[in-house]
Amino acid sequence: MDYPGNLFVVSAPSGAGKSSLVNALMELDALVRPSISHTTRVPRGQEMDGREYHFTTVETFDAMVAADAFVEWANVHGNRYGTSRQAIEERVAQGGDVILEIDYQGAEQIKRAFANAVLVFVLPPSWEELRARLLRRGEDSADIIDKRLANAAQEMDQVEKFDFVIINEVFERALFDLKTIVHAQRLKVAAQRRARADTFKSLRLA
Ligand code: 5GP
């Protein structure tokens, strides 16, 4: 499917700093908007329904799966998460960029549905730092942190399936890397042709 906007997918193990990076990017770049996922997980800390996620019951989630409302969905750490098809199709069709913060299983499904999607994986600089960040975050109990660390090894093994990798050691550097990926995507010939159709036309390149 061809569409005027760009679709970016950012995956990482919990604690790698993916959300902070994506939020900082969106503050700098109003063209990039998130897609709010649906999840059956309960809200954590200050999370609000409709802001971080649409928090739903298992029954509602199942009904949405049956109605083909998700472009992708997956089971992550024992909860279900899904991206609404309508939300992303509407925005990219209007020429906006969408950024998805989803797990690697969802990233693969997105690439199948949107061949031009750009897949970015964020790695922590070390295991020690990953554990330290999860503990510092203070949002999860010790057994949940252990579960997330156990899953992280398997998640990080998926890095080869991605187009780009960012190692989040120094935040500003990692943010620069993410901005660079977004910018490079917008400079691709096909993207420029769509975004700057008038210029292409006046140069008789249409
Ligand atoms: P958390 O519970 O920490 O917010 O997210 C847990 C994991 O679920 C993260 O890896 C996050 O990227 C992933 N996730 C969040 N939303 C979605 C979604 O819509 N689809 C998929 N496949 N994964 C998601």
Short mmCIF file of C-alpha atoms and ligand atoms in Angstrom, two decimals:
data_model
loop_
_atom_site.label_atom_id
_atom_site.label_comp_id
_atom_site.label_asym_id
_atom_site.label_seq_id
_atom_site.Cartn_x
_atom_site.Cartn_y
_atom_site.Cartn_z
CA MET A 1 0.00 0.00 0.00
CA ASP A 2 1.38 3.42 -0.94
CA TYR A 3 0.65 6.42 1.26
CA PRO A 4 2.00 9.97 1.61
CA GLY A 5 3.07 9.85 5.29
CA ASN A 6 5.92 7.90 6.84
CA LEU A 7 5.48 5.15 9.37
CA PHE A 8 8.15 4.62 12.02
CA VAL A 9 8.19 1.69 14.39
CA VAL A 10 10.35 1.81 17.51
CA SER A 11 10.90 -1.37 19.52
CA ALA A 12 13.10 -2.07 22.54
CA PRO A 13 13.15 -4.11 25.70
CA SER A 14 11.45 -2.36 28.67
CA GLY A 15 13.88 0.06 30.26
CA ALA A 16 15.94 0.80 27.14
CA GLY A 17 14.50 4.33 27.10
CA LYS A 18 12.29 4.05 24.04
CA SER A 19 9.37 6.12 25.38
CA SER A 20 11.58 9.01 26.52
CA LEU A 21 13.23 9.10 23.10
CA VAL A 22 9.95 9.01 21.21
CA ASN A 23 8.41 11.68 23.46
CA ALA A 24 11.43 13.96 23.00
CA LEU A 25 11.26 13.47 19.22
CA MET A 26 7.58 14.41 19.17
CA GLU A 27 8.24 17.56 21.17
CA LEU A 28 10.75 18.66 18.54
CA ASP A 29 8.83 17.51 15.50
CA ALA A 30 5.10 18.19 15.32
CA LEU A 31 4.72 16.16 12.12
CA VAL A 32 5.39 12.93 13.98
CA ARG A 33 2.38 11.76 15.99
CA PRO A 34 1.87 8.64 18.07
CA SER A 35 -0.71 5.96 17.65
CA ILE A 36 -2.30 5.19 21.01
CA SER A 37 -2.38 1.42 21.41
CA HIS A 38 -5.05 -0.64 23.11
CA THR A 39 -3.94 -2.86 25.98
CA THR A 40 -5.43 -5.24 28.50
CA ARG A 41 -2.71 -4.26 31.02
CA VAL A 42 -3.77 -2.19 34.06
CA PRO A 43 -2.56 1.45 34.19
CA ARG A 44 0.76 2.12 35.97
CA GLY A 45 1.66 5.19 38.03
CA GLN A 46 0.33 8.39 36.42
CA GLU A 47 -0.90 6.74 33.23
CA MET A 48 -4.25 7.97 31.90
CA ASP A 49 -6.74 6.20 29.66
CA GLY A 50 -6.53 7.61 26.14
CA ARG A 51 -3.10 9.20 26.72
CA GLU A 52 -0.52 6.41 27.13
CA TYR A 53 -2.95 3.67 26.09
CA HIS A 54 -6.59 2.87 25.61
CA PHE A 55 -6.97 0.54 28.58
CA THR A 56 -9.50 -2.14 27.68
CA THR A 57 -10.92 -5.35 29.04
CA VAL A 58 -9.97 -8.71 27.56
CA GLU A 59 -13.52 -8.99 26.20
CA THR A 60 -13.33 -5.65 24.37
CA PHE A 61 -9.90 -6.52 23.03
CA ASP A 62 -11.15 -9.88 21.71
CA ALA A 63 -14.12 -8.20 20.05
CA MET A 64 -11.75 -5.76 18.31
CA VAL A 65 -9.56 -8.66 17.11
CA ALA A 66 -12.65 -10.41 15.76
CA ALA A 67 -13.72 -7.19 13.98
CA ASP A 68 -10.23 -6.92 12.37
CA ALA A 69 -9.76 -3.54 14.06
CA PHE A 70 -6.04 -4.08 14.68
CA VAL A 71 -3.35 -3.81 12.03
CA GLU A 72 -1.19 -5.79 14.47
CA TRP A 73 -1.51 -7.16 17.97
CA ALA A 74 0.61 -9.29 20.27
CA ASN A 75 0.89 -10.83 23.70
CA VAL A 76 3.67 -9.09 25.61
CA HIS A 77 4.61 -9.96 29.20
CA GLY A 78 1.25 -11.66 29.68
CA ASN A 79 -0.93 -8.79 28.41
CA ARG A 80 -2.34 -8.02 25.01
CA TYR A 81 -1.44 -4.91 23.04
CA GLY A 82 -2.73 -3.79 19.64
CA THR A 83 -2.51 -0.96 17.12
CA SER A 84 -5.77 0.27 15.65
CA ARG A 85 -5.77 0.05 11.86
CA GLN A 86 -8.00 3.08 11.40
CA ALA A 87 -5.83 5.44 13.48
CA ILE A 88 -2.68 4.92 11.46
CA GLU A 89 -4.25 4.61 8.03
CA GLU A 90 -6.11 7.90 8.40
CA ARG A 91 -3.01 9.83 9.41
CA VAL A 92 -0.54 8.45 6.87
CA ALA A 93 -3.11 8.85 4.12
CA GLN A 94 -3.23 12.57 4.99
CA GLY A 95 0.56 12.86 4.73
CA GLY A 96 1.32 12.85 8.48
CA ASP A 97 4.04 10.71 10.00
CA VAL A 98 3.13 8.13 12.63
CA ILE A 99 5.43 6.60 15.20
CA LEU A 100 4.56 3.32 16.88
CA GLU A 101 6.16 2.12 20.10
CA ILE A 102 5.46 -1.57 19.88
CA ASP A 103 7.19 -4.87 20.51
CA TYR A 104 9.15 -6.81 17.87
CA GLN A 105 6.23 -9.14 17.06
CA GLY A 106 4.09 -6.12 16.20
CA ALA A 107 6.96 -4.55 14.23
CA GLU A 108 7.11 -7.60 11.97
CA GLN A 109 3.37 -7.49 11.37
CA ILE A 110 3.55 -3.77 10.54
CA LYS A 111 6.31 -4.38 7.99
CA ARG A 112 4.10 -6.96 6.29
CA ALA A 113 1.16 -4.54 6.14
CA PHE A 114 3.22 -1.41 5.30
CA ALA A 115 6.31 -2.38 3.31
CA ASN A 116 7.75 1.16 3.57
CA ALA A 117 7.59 1.24 7.37
CA VAL A 118 10.94 2.04 8.97
CA LEU A 119 11.82 -0.29 11.85
CA VAL A 120 14.09 1.08 14.58
CA PHE A 121 15.40 -0.97 17.52
CA VAL A 122 16.70 0.70 20.68
CA LEU A 123 19.31 -1.20 22.71
CA PRO A 124 20.54 -0.38 26.21
CA PRO A 125 24.32 0.04 26.54
CA SER A 126 24.61 -3.00 28.87
CA TRP A 127 22.65 -5.52 30.95
CA GLU A 128 23.72 -3.74 34.14
CA GLU A 129 22.33 -0.45 32.88
CA LEU A 130 19.07 -2.06 31.74
CA ARG A 131 18.48 -3.56 35.19
CA ALA A 132 19.43 -0.29 36.89
CA ARG A 133 16.96 1.67 34.73
CA LEU A 134 14.10 -0.72 35.48
CA LEU A 135 14.82 -0.48 39.22
CA ARG A 136 15.12 3.32 39.08
CA ARG A 137 11.80 3.59 37.26
CA GLY A 138 10.24 2.12 40.40
CA GLU A 139 6.99 1.29 38.63
CA ASP A 140 7.15 -2.50 38.71
CA SER A 141 7.51 -5.09 41.45
CA ALA A 142 10.68 -7.22 41.67
CA ASP A 143 9.08 -10.26 40.03
CA ILE A 144 7.78 -8.17 37.11
CA ILE A 145 11.26 -6.68 36.65
CA ASP A 146 12.72 -10.22 36.57
CA LYS A 147 10.14 -11.21 33.97
CA ARG A 148 10.96 -8.16 31.83
CA LEU A 149 14.71 -8.90 32.03
CA ALA A 150 14.15 -12.54 31.10
CA ASN A 151 12.16 -11.42 28.05
CA ALA A 152 14.75 -8.79 27.11
CA ALA A 153 17.31 -11.35 25.91
CA GLN A 154 14.83 -12.87 23.49
CA GLU A 155 13.63 -9.42 22.37
CA MET A 156 17.16 -8.17 21.69
CA ASP A 157 17.83 -11.26 19.55
CA GLN A 158 15.33 -9.81 17.04
CA VAL A 159 17.52 -6.80 16.24
CA GLU A 160 18.58 -8.23 12.85
CA LYS A 161 15.03 -7.89 11.56
CA PHE A 162 15.14 -4.11 12.00
CA ASP A 163 16.36 -1.42 9.60
CA PHE A 164 18.19 0.70 12.20
CA VAL A 165 19.59 0.28 15.68
CA ILE A 166 20.17 3.00 18.26
CA ILE A 167 22.27 2.34 21.36
CA ASN A 168 20.81 4.51 24.08
CA GLU A 169 23.86 5.30 26.17
CA VAL A 170 23.82 9.10 26.14
CA PHE A 171 20.27 10.34 25.70
CA GLU A 172 21.07 13.39 23.53
CA ARG A 173 23.13 11.28 21.16
CA ALA A 174 20.35 8.68 20.88
CA LEU A 175 17.81 11.42 20.20
CA PHE A 176 20.05 12.83 17.48
CA ASP A 177 20.21 9.33 15.95
CA LEU A 178 16.41 9.02 15.96
CA LYS A 179 15.98 12.49 14.41
CA THR A 180 18.50 11.54 11.74
CA ILE A 181 16.59 8.39 10.83
CA VAL A 182 13.32 10.35 10.54
CA HIS A 183 14.98 13.04 8.45
CA ALA A 184 16.70 10.55 6.13
CA GLN A 185 13.39 8.81 5.50
CA ARG A 186 11.80 12.12 4.48
CA LEU A 187 14.64 12.72 2.00
CA LYS A 188 14.09 9.48 0.09
CA VAL A 189 13.21 10.12 -3.54
CA ALA A 190 9.73 8.63 -3.23
CA ALA A 191 9.01 10.65 -0.06
CA GLN A 192 10.31 13.89 -1.60
CA ARG A 193 8.29 13.25 -4.72
CA ARG A 194 5.16 13.03 -2.59
CA ALA A 195 5.97 15.88 -0.22
CA ARG A 196 7.32 18.26 -2.89
CA ALA A 197 5.08 17.34 -5.80
CA ASP A 198 4.95 20.98 -7.01
CA THR A 199 8.73 21.25 -7.20
CA PHE A 200 8.99 17.96 -9.04
CA LYS A 201 6.31 19.16 -11.44
CA SER A 202 7.95 22.53 -12.09
CA LEU A 203 11.21 20.72 -12.80
CA ARG A 204 9.25 18.52 -15.18
CA LEU A 205 10.09 15.45 -13.09
CA ALA A 206 6.51 14.51 -12.36
P1 5GP B 1 4.46 -1.43 28.66
O1 5GP B 1 3.51 -2.34 29.37
O2 5GP B 1 5.79 -1.34 29.35
O3 5GP B 1 3.86 -0.08 28.36
O4 5GP B 1 4.75 -2.09 27.23
C1 5GP B 1 5.21 -3.41 27.15
C2 5GP B 1 5.59 -3.72 25.72
O5 5GP B 1 4.44 -3.71 24.87
C3 5GP B 1 6.57 -2.74 25.11
O6 5GP B 1 7.57 -3.49 24.42
C4 5GP B 1 5.72 -1.96 24.16
O7 5GP B 1 6.46 -1.48 23.09
C5 5GP B 1 4.75 -3.03 23.69
N1 5GP B 1 3.56 -2.45 23.07
C6 5GP B 1 2.88 -1.33 23.41
N2 5GP B 1 1.86 -1.11 22.58
C7 5GP B 1 1.88 -2.11 21.66
C8 5GP B 1 1.07 -2.43 20.52
O8 5GP B 1 0.12 -1.76 20.16
N3 5GP B 1 1.42 -3.55 19.85
C9 5GP B 1 2.46 -4.35 20.18
N4 5GP B 1 2.73 -5.41 19.43
N5 5GP B 1 3.24 -4.08 21.25
C10 5GP B 1 2.96 -2.97 21.98
#
